[in-house]
Structures are given as C-alpha cells and as structure tokens.
C-alpha cells in the first residue's frame, strides 16, 4: 500500500552550514493521525518544508501519496494541504478571497471554489468574518483561516505545523474536534506541536526528532509503554508530619500540604492511599505531575542529547 | 483534472488577484500617474510647449504625448510587478502559490499579465487625459498596440527580477529611481535626438527606452528617430532573455525557497 508520506534519507544543510536534517527516514500510513515532535530547531519544520516544496532538500527523497515531491511535484502538491507555523496570507485581503484564491491555485472551478470556501468557513466559525480583511482577525481566527485555506482543495494529506500555538484552551479543543472529525473522514494528518497533550490526545503514531535525527518512530501505545515511572502529586488537607516516610516509594514535598510520589511501572497507587490513611493524612485531590508523553519526550530528548 | 487546465485556472486566479489589488488601491496606483501626466501636459505642453512650436514636424504638445503615455505604461508595469511580488514575498503569501501545483511559468505569466494590465490601464487614462489638451491621431494602430504590450511585458519582467532579489522595500525603489526614470527622461520623451550632437545621438541609441518611445510615437504620429523593426526585434530579444532568466530564478526558488 502506498504511504501517505514517505521520506527516505532526507538531509538538509543550510547555506550557513547548519545541518538541519541528517538523513532521516519516515513513513506515515494513509489515514493516520501522525505527530512529529521535537524541541525547537530539531528539524520538524525543515522536514515539512521539504515535503511541501518550501525548502530545498540537500539529498534524499520525499513522496506524498507515492508522488515524488520533486520529480512529480504537480501530483504531490495536489495531494497536500499545508498549515504553516507562521501566518503567511496577504494581510490586506478578505478572508473569503484568501480561501477562494487558494482554490484557484489548485485549479478548482470558481463555483466549486466558492462552495468549498463557504463550507469550510462555516465549519471553522469564520463565515461571519468572510468580508473582513485578514489583518483584523484575532490570532485564533487567523489559525483557523489557514486551516480553511489548506483544506479548500480537499487534500488527502494535511500538514499542521503547530496549528494551535497561541490559541486559547476552548478554541484549541474545538480545533481538536475538527481535526479528529477530518481524520475520521479519511484525511491523513501530520501534526507538529509543542503541546504534547495534544499529540497524546489526537495521534496514533508518533516520531520524535532531535538535532536532525529520528530518535523514535512508533505507535503512541508502544511509546507510552516505555514509560517506566510516573510522578503523582497529592494535595493533602494538612502538612506532612515530621519524620514522614512512604516505604517503597520515592517522594518529596515541594510545598506545604503537597506530596509528590514517583511510582514505578508495576507499583500500585492504592498502597500510597493505604499508607496515607494509616498516617491519618487525608487526600484532597491527585493529579499526574506532567503529561505522560511529555515525560517520555523529555527523557528521549535528554538521552539523545547525551 | 489535467495539468494544463489547472495552470489555466491558476493563471486566471493570479491575474484576477493582481488586477483586484491595483484596483483596490487605485489612489496609489491609477491616480498618481493621472495627476503627474496632467501636470506634464500643462507645464511642458501648454506653458513651455507653446513657445517651442513644432518638433519632428508636429506641434510640441502632440509630440510629447506618445512619450508620456509610454512613460506611464513602463513605470506602472514595472512598479506593479515589483511591489506586488515583493509584498507577496515579504508577507510570505508567495508560499500559497509555492505549495500549490502551479508551474513557475504560470506564476510568472500571472504577475506579468497583472503588470501589463496596470500599464495598459494607466496608458489608457493618460491617453484620455491627453485628448483634453491635443487631438490624437493614429498612424499605425498595430505598431501602437504592439509596442505598448511588448514594452509592458518587458518592464513587468524587469520588475519581477527586481522583486526576486529585493530584501527590503527600499530595494524595489532603487531601480525605478536611479535607472528607469533617468533613461525615460533621456529616451526622447520631450525631445527628438536629432537635436543632439552626433556623439550624444549615438549614446542615446544605447538607451532601450528611446526605441520604445519612438516606436510608439511612430504608431501615433508617423515620426521616429529610429528603425521600428530594430525596436521590435530588441523588445522580443530582451523579453526572451529576461523571461528565461525569471523562470530560472523561480525554478531555483531564489529569494523564496530556503
């Protein structure tokens, strides 16, 4: 079966000598919701830039739906929708015109372009703003406008480069719903994000890239199973007594009435509750210290750096 | 959908966008040349021209009109493409085209057609204004239309190359200020080069704008200082050279692709 995206030995050396990609190989299956994660400067945007034709590769190859992005750029680009990290539309043009114009670049008939634009702008709550110059939109609206523009030709593969950066929580959740719905309808989505809970919530497969190299590329389930410890934060009703101990667990108390306990894979949290009850300590609430994927991500990047 | 069909729709889209752009900001694109040329007609044509009398066998006002029309066509075709393409680069909206299945030649043709549209639009406005000051005759309509279109194409290509290499807005003002404007003034808009000493006549013949102005003047009045066939040959040759270079720049992604 042809992959939605296939990248083979892709490398990129910029004019200043910076080696952004060191021969990465990657495959994203059709219909997948795939996350490409990495710290700043890891090579995520360079990879996606090469795939979408905005960055010139130094060597290697990239295919979208089986079409070489250089050798068969026409078909590769027709299959692809791109939502870049930074706003890149004409600030003086109206919302509706931006989307319809983009459809024209993909060869859509004016009637089809107008119909698709209306459908997307309504779905993304931008229809009321269709006659507004894009510079007048809020940050969240601008992000949604870029999504509408990228989808106007109904691509098979959608690249989202940090689509929810700077977007408030409520809007982010509505965008997640939109993306999940789109993926269910068959669009392959490739997402880069710094919000790891976003990747954990949405994606089925994840690649972690660091310093131009793929550190991990596997399913989310497989990745999370690598997590050997997890830290839980307990908010207590009173301060910890002097000489407090929690046999079998590593713990600390970063603040009054707060207990942080590291739980290793296979250990039961019930034991912690039992011990706390025995010591007469009541738990008000409990949460994980950090997102599971975040913890794993930090560990993997640290390992790769060392 | 066939690639050719996609390119045709994309071309129409770029042209529509370009025309919409210069029409939306008509106060910056269409009004200034109308005002400037009206001042030229009043000052050089009416006030000074009435003392000069005839040039090239025709009334001075009638003599300068073709040059002024060509001047507005050239500067506006150039200015439209250089400012629009650079603005697309600056705002990164050029990426909209780069991620789409649009061939470099389609992008180039779209911007050039936009430049030609503005050049012709201002040319028509200046022509209409000139009718208030003088009677305009037509000696050879084919030569008139041909030289206007080819000159607008050539200068649109020039504006495109300028925009590709420009890194800031100042860079797109340098060529019009220091090259195009002086060459236009020295290109026989206001005088016949036959008035110059032989040496300066020969120097003037190195100025490509002289050929465009005189060819257009031939189409209007039937008087010229140069051979119109040479002028058409030069225009086609330079369009081919600049056009090929522009496509090469687009394919490489110079100034656009990292």
Coordinates of C-alpha atoms in Angstrom, one line a residue:
Chain A
X1 CA 0.0 0.0 0.0
X2 CA 1.3 3.5 -0.9
X3 CA 2.2 5.5 2.2
X4 CA 0.6 9.0 2.6
X5 CA 4.1 10.3 3.3
X6 CA 7.4 8.6 2.8
X7 CA 10.7 10.2 3.5
X8 CA 14.0 8.4 2.7
X9 CA 17.5 9.5 3.8
X10 CA 16.4 13.1 3.7
X11 CA 19.1 15.6 4.6
X12 CA 19.3 19.4 4.6
X13 CA 22.3 21.6 5.1
X14 CA 21.5 25.3 5.1
X15 CA 23.8 27.9 3.4
X16 CA 25.4 28.8 6.7
X17 CA 26.5 25.1 7.1
X18 CA 23.8 24.2 9.7
X19 CA 22.9 20.6 9.2
X20 CA 19.1 20.6 9.9
X21 CA 18.4 17.1 8.8
X22 CA 20.8 14.2 8.9
X23 CA 19.3 11.6 6.6
X24 CA 16.0 10.9 8.2
X25 CA 13.7 8.1 7.1
X26 CA 10.0 8.2 8.0
X27 CA 6.7 6.7 6.8
X28 CA 3.2 7.8 7.5
X29 CA 0.4 5.4 6.6
X30 CA -2.8 6.6 4.8
X31 CA -5.5 7.7 7.2
X32 CA -3.0 8.0 10.1
X33 CA -3.0 10.9 12.6
X34 CA 0.7 11.3 13.0
X35 CA 2.7 13.5 15.3
X36 CA 6.2 14.7 14.5
X37 CA 7.6 16.0 17.8
X38 CA 10.8 17.6 18.7
X39 CA 12.4 20.6 20.5
X40 CA 12.9 23.9 18.8
X41 CA 15.4 23.6 15.9
X42 CA 15.1 19.8 15.8
X43 CA 14.2 19.7 12.1
X44 CA 10.4 19.3 12.2
X45 CA 9.6 22.4 10.1
X46 CA 12.5 21.7 7.7
X47 CA 11.1 18.2 7.1
X48 CA 7.6 19.5 6.5
X49 CA 9.0 22.4 4.4
X50 CA 10.8 20.0 2.1
X51 CA 7.7 17.9 1.7
X52 CA 5.6 20.9 0.9
X53 CA 8.1 22.5 -1.5
X54 CA 9.1 25.5 0.6
X55 CA 12.6 24.2 1.5
X56 CA 15.1 22.7 -1.0
X57 CA 16.4 19.3 0.2
X58 CA 20.2 18.6 0.1
X59 CA 19.7 14.9 -0.6
X60 CA 17.3 12.0 -0.2
X61 CA 13.7 11.8 -1.3
X62 CA 10.2 12.5 -0.2
X63 CA 6.9 11.2 -1.5
X64 CA 3.4 12.3 -0.9
X65 CA 0.8 9.6 -1.8
X66 CA 3.5 7.9 -3.9
X67 CA 4.4 11.1 -5.8
X68 CA 8.0 12.4 -5.6
X69 CA 7.8 16.0 -4.3
X70 CA 10.5 17.0 -6.8
X71 CA 10.0 14.6 -9.7
X72 CA 6.2 14.8 -9.7
X73 CA 5.6 18.0 -7.8
X74 CA 2.3 18.6 -9.6
X75 CA 0.6 15.4 -8.2
X76 CA 2.4 15.6 -4.9
X77 CA 1.2 19.1 -4.2
X78 CA -2.3 18.4 -5.3
X79 CA -2.5 15.7 -2.6
X80 CA -1.2 18.0 0.1
X81 CA -2.6 20.8 2.3
X82 CA -0.2 22.8 4.4
X83 CA -0.9 24.9 7.5
X84 CA 2.4 26.6 8.3
X85 CA 3.6 27.7 11.7
X86 CA 3.6 31.4 10.8
X87 CA 0.8 33.4 9.3
X88 CA 1.5 33.6 5.6
X89 CA -1.5 35.2 3.9
X90 CA -2.0 38.6 2.5
X91 CA -2.9 40.8 5.4
X92 CA -5.0 43.1 3.2
X93 CA -7.1 40.5 1.6
X94 CA -10.5 39.5 2.8
X95 CA -11.0 36.1 4.5
X96 CA -13.2 34.7 1.7
X97 CA -10.9 35.9 -1.1
X98 CA -7.9 34.3 0.5
X99 CA -9.6 30.9 0.6
X100 CA -11.2 31.2 -2.9
X101 CA -7.9 32.4 -4.4
X102 CA -6.1 29.4 -2.9
X103 CA -8.7 27.1 -4.5
X104 CA -7.8 28.8 -7.8
X105 CA -4.2 27.9 -7.4
X106 CA -5.3 24.3 -7.3
X107 CA -7.3 24.6 -10.4
X108 CA -10.8 24.4 -8.8
X109 CA -13.6 25.9 -10.9
X110 CA -14.9 29.2 -9.4
X111 CA -18.3 27.6 -8.4
X112 CA -16.5 24.7 -6.7
X113 CA -14.1 27.1 -5.0
X114 CA -16.9 29.2 -3.6
X115 CA -18.8 26.2 -2.4
X116 CA -15.8 24.7 -0.6
X117 CA -14.8 28.0 0.9
X118 CA -18.3 28.5 2.3
X119 CA -18.4 25.0 3.7
X120 CA -15.0 25.4 5.4
X121 CA -15.5 28.9 6.7
X122 CA -18.8 27.8 8.2
X123 CA -17.3 24.7 9.8
X124 CA -14.5 26.8 11.3
X125 CA -16.8 29.6 12.5
X126 CA -15.3 32.2 10.1
X127 CA -18.3 32.7 7.8
X128 CA -19.4 35.8 9.6
X129 CA -15.9 37.2 9.1
X130 CA -15.7 36.4 5.4
X131 CA -15.6 40.1 4.3
X132 CA -13.1 41.1 7.0
X133 CA -9.5 41.9 5.9
X134 CA -7.4 39.1 7.4
X135 CA -5.3 41.5 9.4
X136 CA -8.4 42.4 11.5
X137 CA -8.8 38.8 12.8
X138 CA -7.7 37.5 16.2
X139 CA -4.8 35.0 16.4
X140 CA -7.2 32.1 16.8
X141 CA -9.2 33.2 13.8
X142 CA -6.0 33.5 11.7
X143 CA -5.1 30.0 12.6
X144 CA -8.5 28.7 11.5
X145 CA -8.3 30.7 8.3
X146 CA -5.0 28.9 7.5
X147 CA -6.7 25.6 8.1
X148 CA -9.6 26.5 5.8
X149 CA -7.2 27.7 3.1
X150 CA -5.2 24.4 3.4
X151 CA -8.3 22.3 3.0
X152 CA -10.1 24.1 0.2
X153 CA -8.9 21.7 -2.4
X154 CA -9.8 18.7 -0.2
X155 CA -6.3 17.2 0.1
X156 CA -5.5 13.6 1.0
X157 CA -2.8 14.7 3.4
X158 CA -2.9 17.7 5.7
X159 CA 0.3 19.0 7.4
X160 CA -0.3 21.1 10.5
X161 CA 2.7 22.8 11.8
X162 CA 1.9 23.9 15.3
X163 CA -1.8 24.8 14.4
X164 CA -2.8 25.6 18.0
X165 CA 0.1 27.8 19.0
X166 CA -1.2 30.8 20.9
X167 CA -4.8 29.6 20.8
X168 CA -6.9 29.6 24.0
X169 CA -7.9 26.3 25.5
X170 CA -11.6 26.4 24.5
X171 CA -10.7 27.1 20.9
X172 CA -7.9 24.5 20.9
X173 CA -10.4 21.9 22.0
X174 CA -12.8 22.8 19.2
X175 CA -9.9 22.6 16.7
X176 CA -9.0 19.2 18.1
X177 CA -12.6 18.1 17.4
X178 CA -12.4 19.5 13.9
X179 CA -9.2 17.7 13.2
X180 CA -10.4 14.4 14.7
X181 CA -13.5 14.6 12.6
X182 CA -11.4 15.3 9.5
X183 CA -9.2 12.4 10.2
X184 CA -12.2 10.1 10.7
X185 CA -13.4 11.1 7.2
X186 CA -10.1 9.8 5.8
X187 CA -7.7 12.7 5.7
X188 CA -4.2 11.8 6.8
X189 CA -3.0 14.3 9.3
X190 CA 0.7 15.1 10.1
X191 CA 0.9 17.3 13.2
X192 CA 3.8 19.1 14.8
X193 CA 3.1 20.6 18.2
X194 CA 4.7 21.7 21.4
X195 CA 1.6 20.8 23.3
X196 CA 2.3 17.2 24.0
X197 CA -1.1 16.5 25.5
X198 CA -2.4 17.5 22.0
X199 CA -0.3 14.8 20.4
X200 CA -1.3 12.3 23.1
X201 CA -5.0 13.1 22.7
X202 CA -5.1 13.1 18.9
X203 CA -2.3 11.0 17.3
X204 CA -2.0 7.2 16.8
X205 CA 1.7 7.2 15.7
X206 CA 4.5 9.5 16.8
X207 CA 8.0 10.3 15.7
X208 CA 10.4 12.2 17.9
X209 CA 13.1 14.1 16.1
X210 CA 16.1 15.8 17.7
X211 CA 19.1 17.5 16.1
X212 CA 18.0 16.4 12.7
X213 CA 17.7 12.7 13.6
X214 CA 14.7 10.5 14.3
X215 CA 15.0 9.4 17.9
X216 CA 11.8 7.3 18.0
X217 CA 9.1 6.4 15.5
X218 CA 6.4 4.2 16.7
X219 CA 2.8 3.9 17.8
X220 CA 1.6 6.1 20.7
X221 CA 0.8 2.9 22.7
X222 CA 4.2 1.5 22.2
X223 CA 5.9 4.7 23.1
X224 CA 3.9 5.2 26.3
X225 CA 4.6 1.6 27.3
X226 CA 8.3 2.7 27.5
X227 CA 7.4 5.0 30.4
X228 CA 9.0 3.3 33.5
X229 CA 8.0 5.8 36.1
X230 CA 5.2 8.4 36.6
X231 CA 5.1 11.1 39.2
X232 CA 1.8 11.8 41.0
X233 CA 1.0 15.0 43.0
X234 CA -1.2 14.6 46.1
X235 CA -2.8 17.7 47.6
X236 CA -3.3 17.0 51.3
X237 CA -5.6 18.5 53.8
X238 CA -2.8 19.1 56.2
X239 CA 1.1 19.4 56.3
X240 CA 3.2 16.3 56.4
X241 CA 4.2 15.3 59.9
X242 CA 7.9 15.3 60.9
X243 CA 9.7 12.1 60.0
X244 CA 7.1 11.2 57.4
X245 CA 8.1 8.2 55.3
X246 CA 6.5 6.2 52.5
X247 CA 8.0 2.8 52.3
X248 CA 8.9 1.6 48.8
X249 CA 8.3 5.0 47.1
X250 CA 10.5 7.9 46.2
X251 CA 8.8 11.1 47.3
X252 CA 9.3 14.8 48.0
X253 CA 7.3 17.6 49.5
X254 CA 7.8 20.7 47.3
X255 CA 5.3 22.8 49.3
X256 CA 3.2 22.6 52.4
X257 CA 0.3 20.1 52.0
X258 CA 1.8 18.8 48.8
X259 CA 3.3 15.4 48.3
X260 CA 5.0 14.2 45.0
X261 CA 5.4 10.5 44.7
X262 CA 7.3 8.7 41.9
X263 CA 5.5 5.4 41.0
X264 CA 7.4 2.8 39.1
X265 CA 5.8 0.6 36.5
X266 CA 4.1 -2.3 38.3
X267 CA 3.7 -0.4 41.6
X268 CA 0.1 0.2 42.8
X269 CA -1.1 3.7 43.8
X270 CA -3.5 2.0 46.2
X271 CA -0.6 1.3 48.5
X272 CA 0.1 5.1 48.7
X273 CA -3.5 5.8 49.7
X274 CA -3.4 3.0 52.3
X275 CA -0.2 4.3 53.8
X276 CA -1.5 7.9 53.9
X277 CA -4.8 6.8 55.5
X278 CA -2.8 4.9 58.1
X279 CA -0.8 8.0 58.9
X280 CA -4.1 10.0 59.3
X281 CA -3.5 12.1 56.2
X282 CA -6.5 13.0 54.0
X283 CA -6.0 13.5 50.3
X284 CA -7.9 16.4 48.8
X285 CA -7.0 15.7 45.2
X286 CA -4.5 13.9 43.0
X287 CA -3.0 14.5 39.5
X288 CA -0.1 13.4 37.4
X289 CA 2.8 15.9 37.6
X290 CA 3.3 16.1 33.9
X291 CA 1.7 14.6 30.8
X292 CA 2.9 11.0 30.2
X293 CA 4.1 11.8 26.7
X294 CA 5.8 14.9 27.9
X295 CA 7.8 12.9 30.4
X296 CA 8.8 10.4 27.8
X297 CA 9.6 13.1 25.3
X298 CA 11.9 14.9 27.8
X299 CA 13.6 11.6 28.6
X300 CA 14.2 10.6 25.0
X301 CA 15.5 14.1 24.0
X302 CA 17.8 14.1 27.0
X303 CA 19.1 10.6 26.1
X304 CA 19.6 11.7 22.5
X305 CA 21.4 14.9 23.6
X306 CA 23.8 12.9 25.8
Chain B
X1 CA -8.1 17.4 -13.9
X2 CA -5.4 17.9 -16.5
X3 CA -2.2 19.9 -15.6
X4 CA -3.0 22.4 -18.3
X5 CA -6.5 23.0 -17.0
X6 CA -5.0 23.6 -13.5
X7 CA -2.4 26.0 -14.9
X8 CA -5.1 27.9 -16.8
X9 CA -7.3 28.4 -13.8
X10 CA -4.2 29.3 -11.6
X11 CA -3.2 31.9 -14.2
X12 CA -6.6 33.4 -14.2
X13 CA -6.6 33.4 -10.4
X14 CA -3.2 35.3 -10.3
X15 CA -4.3 37.8 -12.9
X16 CA -7.6 38.4 -11.1
X17 CA -5.9 38.8 -7.8
X18 CA -3.3 41.3 -9.3
X19 CA -6.0 43.4 -11.0
X20 CA -8.1 43.4 -7.8
X21 CA -5.0 44.5 -5.9
X22 CA -4.2 47.6 -8.0
X23 CA -7.9 48.5 -8.4
X24 CA -8.4 48.3 -4.6
X25 CA -5.6 50.8 -4.1
X26 CA -6.4 53.0 -7.1
X27 CA -5.4 56.1 -5.1
X28 CA -1.8 54.7 -5.1
X29 CA -1.8 53.1 -8.5
X30 CA -4.0 54.8 -11.0
X31 CA -4.5 58.3 -9.6
X32 CA -0.8 59.5 -9.3
X33 CA 0.1 58.9 -12.9
X34 CA -3.0 60.7 -14.0
X35 CA -2.1 63.8 -11.9
X36 CA 1.6 63.7 -12.8
X37 CA 0.9 63.4 -16.5
X38 CA -1.7 66.2 -16.4
X39 CA 1.0 68.4 -14.9
X40 CA 3.4 67.5 -17.7
X41 CA 0.7 68.3 -20.2
X42 CA 0.0 71.7 -18.6
X43 CA 3.6 72.7 -17.9
X44 CA 5.6 71.2 -20.7
X45 CA 2.9 71.0 -23.3
X46 CA 0.9 74.2 -22.8
X47 CA 3.1 76.7 -21.0
X48 CA 6.6 75.8 -22.4
X49 CA 5.4 73.9 -25.5
X50 CA 3.6 76.9 -26.9
X51 CA 6.9 78.8 -27.0
X52 CA 8.7 75.8 -28.6
X53 CA 6.4 75.5 -31.5
X54 CA 7.0 72.3 -33.6
X55 CA 9.2 69.3 -33.1
X56 CA 9.7 66.5 -35.6
X57 CA 7.3 68.3 -37.9
X58 CA 4.4 68.3 -35.4
X59 CA 3.0 70.5 -32.6
X60 CA 5.2 70.1 -29.4
X61 CA 2.2 69.0 -27.3
X62 CA 1.3 66.3 -29.8
X63 CA 5.0 65.3 -29.9
X64 CA 5.3 64.7 -26.2
X65 CA 2.0 62.9 -25.7
X66 CA 3.2 59.5 -27.0
X67 CA 6.3 59.7 -24.9
X68 CA 4.3 60.5 -21.8
X69 CA 1.9 57.6 -22.5
X70 CA 4.8 55.2 -22.8
X71 CA 6.4 56.6 -19.7
X72 CA 3.3 55.8 -17.7
X73 CA 3.0 52.4 -19.2
X74 CA 6.6 51.5 -18.5
X75 CA 6.8 52.8 -14.9
X76 CA 3.5 51.3 -13.9
X77 CA 4.1 47.9 -15.4
X78 CA 7.4 47.8 -13.6
X79 CA 6.1 49.2 -10.3
X80 CA 3.1 46.8 -10.2
X81 CA 5.1 43.6 -10.5
X82 CA 8.0 44.7 -8.3
X83 CA 5.8 45.9 -5.5
X84 CA 3.2 43.1 -5.7
X85 CA 5.7 40.3 -5.9
X86 CA 7.9 41.7 -3.2
X87 CA 4.9 42.3 -1.0
X88 CA 4.0 38.6 -1.5
X89 CA 7.5 37.6 -0.5
X90 CA 7.5 40.0 2.4
X91 CA 4.2 38.7 3.8
X92 CA 5.2 35.2 2.8
X93 CA 1.9 34.8 0.9
X94 CA 4.0 33.7 -2.1
X95 CA 4.0 30.4 -0.2
X96 CA 0.4 30.0 -1.1
X97 CA 1.5 29.5 -4.7
X98 CA 4.6 27.5 -3.9
X99 CA 2.7 24.8 -2.0
X100 CA 0.1 24.6 -4.9
X101 CA 0.6 22.7 -8.2
X102 CA 1.4 25.9 -10.0
X103 CA 4.2 25.8 -12.5
X104 CA 6.9 28.6 -12.3
X105 CA 5.9 29.8 -15.8
X106 CA 2.3 30.2 -14.7
X107 CA 3.3 32.3 -11.7
X108 CA 5.5 34.5 -14.0
X109 CA 2.8 34.9 -16.6
X110 CA 0.2 35.7 -14.0
X111 CA 2.4 38.5 -12.5
X112 CA 3.4 39.8 -15.9
X113 CA -0.2 39.9 -17.1
X114 CA -1.0 41.9 -13.9
X115 CA 1.8 44.3 -14.7
X116 CA 0.6 44.7 -18.3
X117 CA -2.9 45.2 -17.1
X118 CA -1.9 48.1 -14.9
X119 CA 0.5 49.5 -17.5
X120 CA -2.3 49.5 -20.1
X121 CA -4.8 50.9 -17.7
X122 CA -2.7 53.9 -16.8
X123 CA -1.8 54.3 -20.5
X124 CA -5.5 54.5 -21.4
X125 CA -6.1 57.0 -18.6
X126 CA -3.2 59.2 -19.7
X127 CA -4.4 58.9 -23.4
X128 CA -7.9 60.0 -22.4
X129 CA -6.4 63.0 -20.4
X130 CA -4.2 64.0 -23.4
X131 CA -7.4 64.3 -25.5
X132 CA -8.3 67.3 -23.4
X133 CA -5.0 69.0 -24.5
X134 CA -4.5 67.9 -28.1
X135 CA -6.0 65.9 -30.9
X136 CA -4.5 62.5 -31.0
X137 CA -4.1 60.9 -34.4
X138 CA -3.4 57.2 -35.1
X139 CA -0.8 56.5 -37.8
X140 CA -0.5 52.7 -37.3
X141 CA -2.7 51.0 -34.7
X142 CA -0.8 47.7 -34.9
X143 CA 2.5 49.4 -34.1
X144 CA 0.9 51.3 -31.2
X145 CA -0.7 48.3 -29.6
X146 CA 2.3 46.0 -30.3
X147 CA 4.9 48.3 -28.7
X148 CA 2.8 49.1 -25.7
X149 CA 2.2 45.4 -25.0
X150 CA 5.8 44.3 -25.6
X151 CA 7.2 47.2 -23.5
X152 CA 4.8 46.5 -20.6
X153 CA 5.8 42.8 -20.8
X154 CA 9.5 43.7 -20.8
X155 CA 9.2 46.1 -17.8
X156 CA 7.0 43.7 -15.9
X157 CA 9.7 41.1 -16.2
X158 CA 12.3 43.7 -15.0
X159 CA 10.1 44.5 -12.0
X160 CA 9.8 40.8 -11.3
X161 CA 13.5 40.2 -11.3
X162 CA 14.0 43.3 -9.1
X163 CA 11.4 41.9 -6.6
X164 CA 13.1 38.5 -6.5
X165 CA 16.4 40.0 -5.4
X166 CA 14.9 42.7 -3.1
X167 CA 15.2 42.1 0.6
X168 CA 13.6 45.3 1.8
X169 CA 11.1 47.8 0.4
X170 CA 13.9 50.3 -0.4
X171 CA 15.4 47.8 -2.9
X172 CA 12.4 48.0 -5.2
X173 CA 12.6 51.8 -5.3
X174 CA 16.3 51.9 -6.4
X175 CA 15.9 50.7 -10.0
X176 CA 13.0 53.0 -10.9
X177 CA 14.6 56.0 -9.2
X178 CA 18.2 55.6 -10.5
X179 CA 17.7 53.7 -13.8
X180 CA 14.3 53.8 -15.3
X181 CA 13.4 57.4 -14.6
X182 CA 16.7 58.9 -16.0
X183 CA 16.6 56.6 -19.0
X184 CA 13.0 57.6 -19.7
X185 CA 13.8 61.3 -19.5
X186 CA 16.8 60.8 -21.8
X187 CA 14.8 58.5 -24.0
X188 CA 13.3 61.1 -26.3
X189 CA 10.1 61.7 -24.4
X190 CA 10.5 65.5 -24.5
X191 CA 12.8 66.0 -27.5
X192 CA 14.0 64.5 -30.7
X193 CA 17.5 63.1 -30.5
X194 CA 18.1 64.8 -33.9
X195 CA 18.6 67.9 -31.8
X196 CA 21.6 66.4 -30.1
X197 CA 25.3 66.5 -31.4
X198 CA 26.3 63.3 -33.2
X199 CA 28.1 61.8 -30.2
X200 CA 25.1 62.2 -27.9
X201 CA 22.8 60.8 -30.6
X202 CA 25.0 57.7 -30.7
X203 CA 25.0 57.5 -26.9
X204 CA 21.2 57.9 -26.8
X205 CA 20.8 55.0 -29.2
X206 CA 22.2 52.7 -26.4
X207 CA 19.1 53.6 -24.4
X208 CA 16.4 50.9 -24.9
X209 CA 13.6 53.2 -23.8
X210 CA 14.4 55.5 -26.7
X211 CA 13.3 52.7 -29.1
X212 CA 10.0 52.1 -27.2
X213 CA 9.1 55.8 -27.1
X214 CA 10.0 56.4 -30.7
X215 CA 8.2 53.3 -32.0
X216 CA 5.1 54.3 -30.1
X217 CA 5.4 57.8 -31.5
X218 CA 5.7 56.4 -34.9
X219 CA 2.5 54.5 -34.4
X220 CA 0.7 57.7 -33.3
X221 CA 2.3 60.4 -35.4
X222 CA 4.3 58.6 -38.0
X223 CA 7.6 60.3 -37.0
X224 CA 10.5 58.5 -35.4
X225 CA 14.3 58.8 -34.8
X226 CA 14.9 55.1 -35.0
X227 CA 14.1 52.0 -37.1
X228 CA 10.8 50.5 -35.7
X229 CA 11.8 47.0 -36.9
X230 CA 15.0 47.2 -34.9
X231 CA 12.9 48.3 -31.9
X232 CA 10.5 45.3 -32.2
X233 CA 13.5 43.0 -32.6
X234 CA 15.1 44.3 -29.5
X235 CA 11.9 44.1 -27.5
X236 CA 11.4 40.5 -28.4
X237 CA 15.0 39.6 -27.7
X238 CA 15.1 41.2 -24.3
X239 CA 11.7 39.7 -23.4
X240 CA 13.1 36.3 -24.2
X241 CA 16.3 36.9 -22.2
X242 CA 14.5 38.3 -19.1
X243 CA 11.7 35.8 -19.3
X244 CA 14.1 32.8 -19.4
X245 CA 16.1 34.3 -16.5
X246 CA 12.9 34.8 -14.5
X247 CA 11.7 31.3 -15.0
X248 CA 15.2 30.0 -14.0
X249 CA 15.0 32.1 -10.8
X250 CA 11.6 30.8 -10.0
X251 CA 12.6 27.2 -10.5
X252 CA 15.6 27.7 -8.2
X253 CA 13.3 29.4 -5.7
X254 CA 15.8 32.3 -5.5
X255 CA 14.7 34.7 -2.7
X256 CA 11.7 32.4 -1.9
X257 CA 12.8 28.9 -1.1
X258 CA 15.2 28.2 1.7

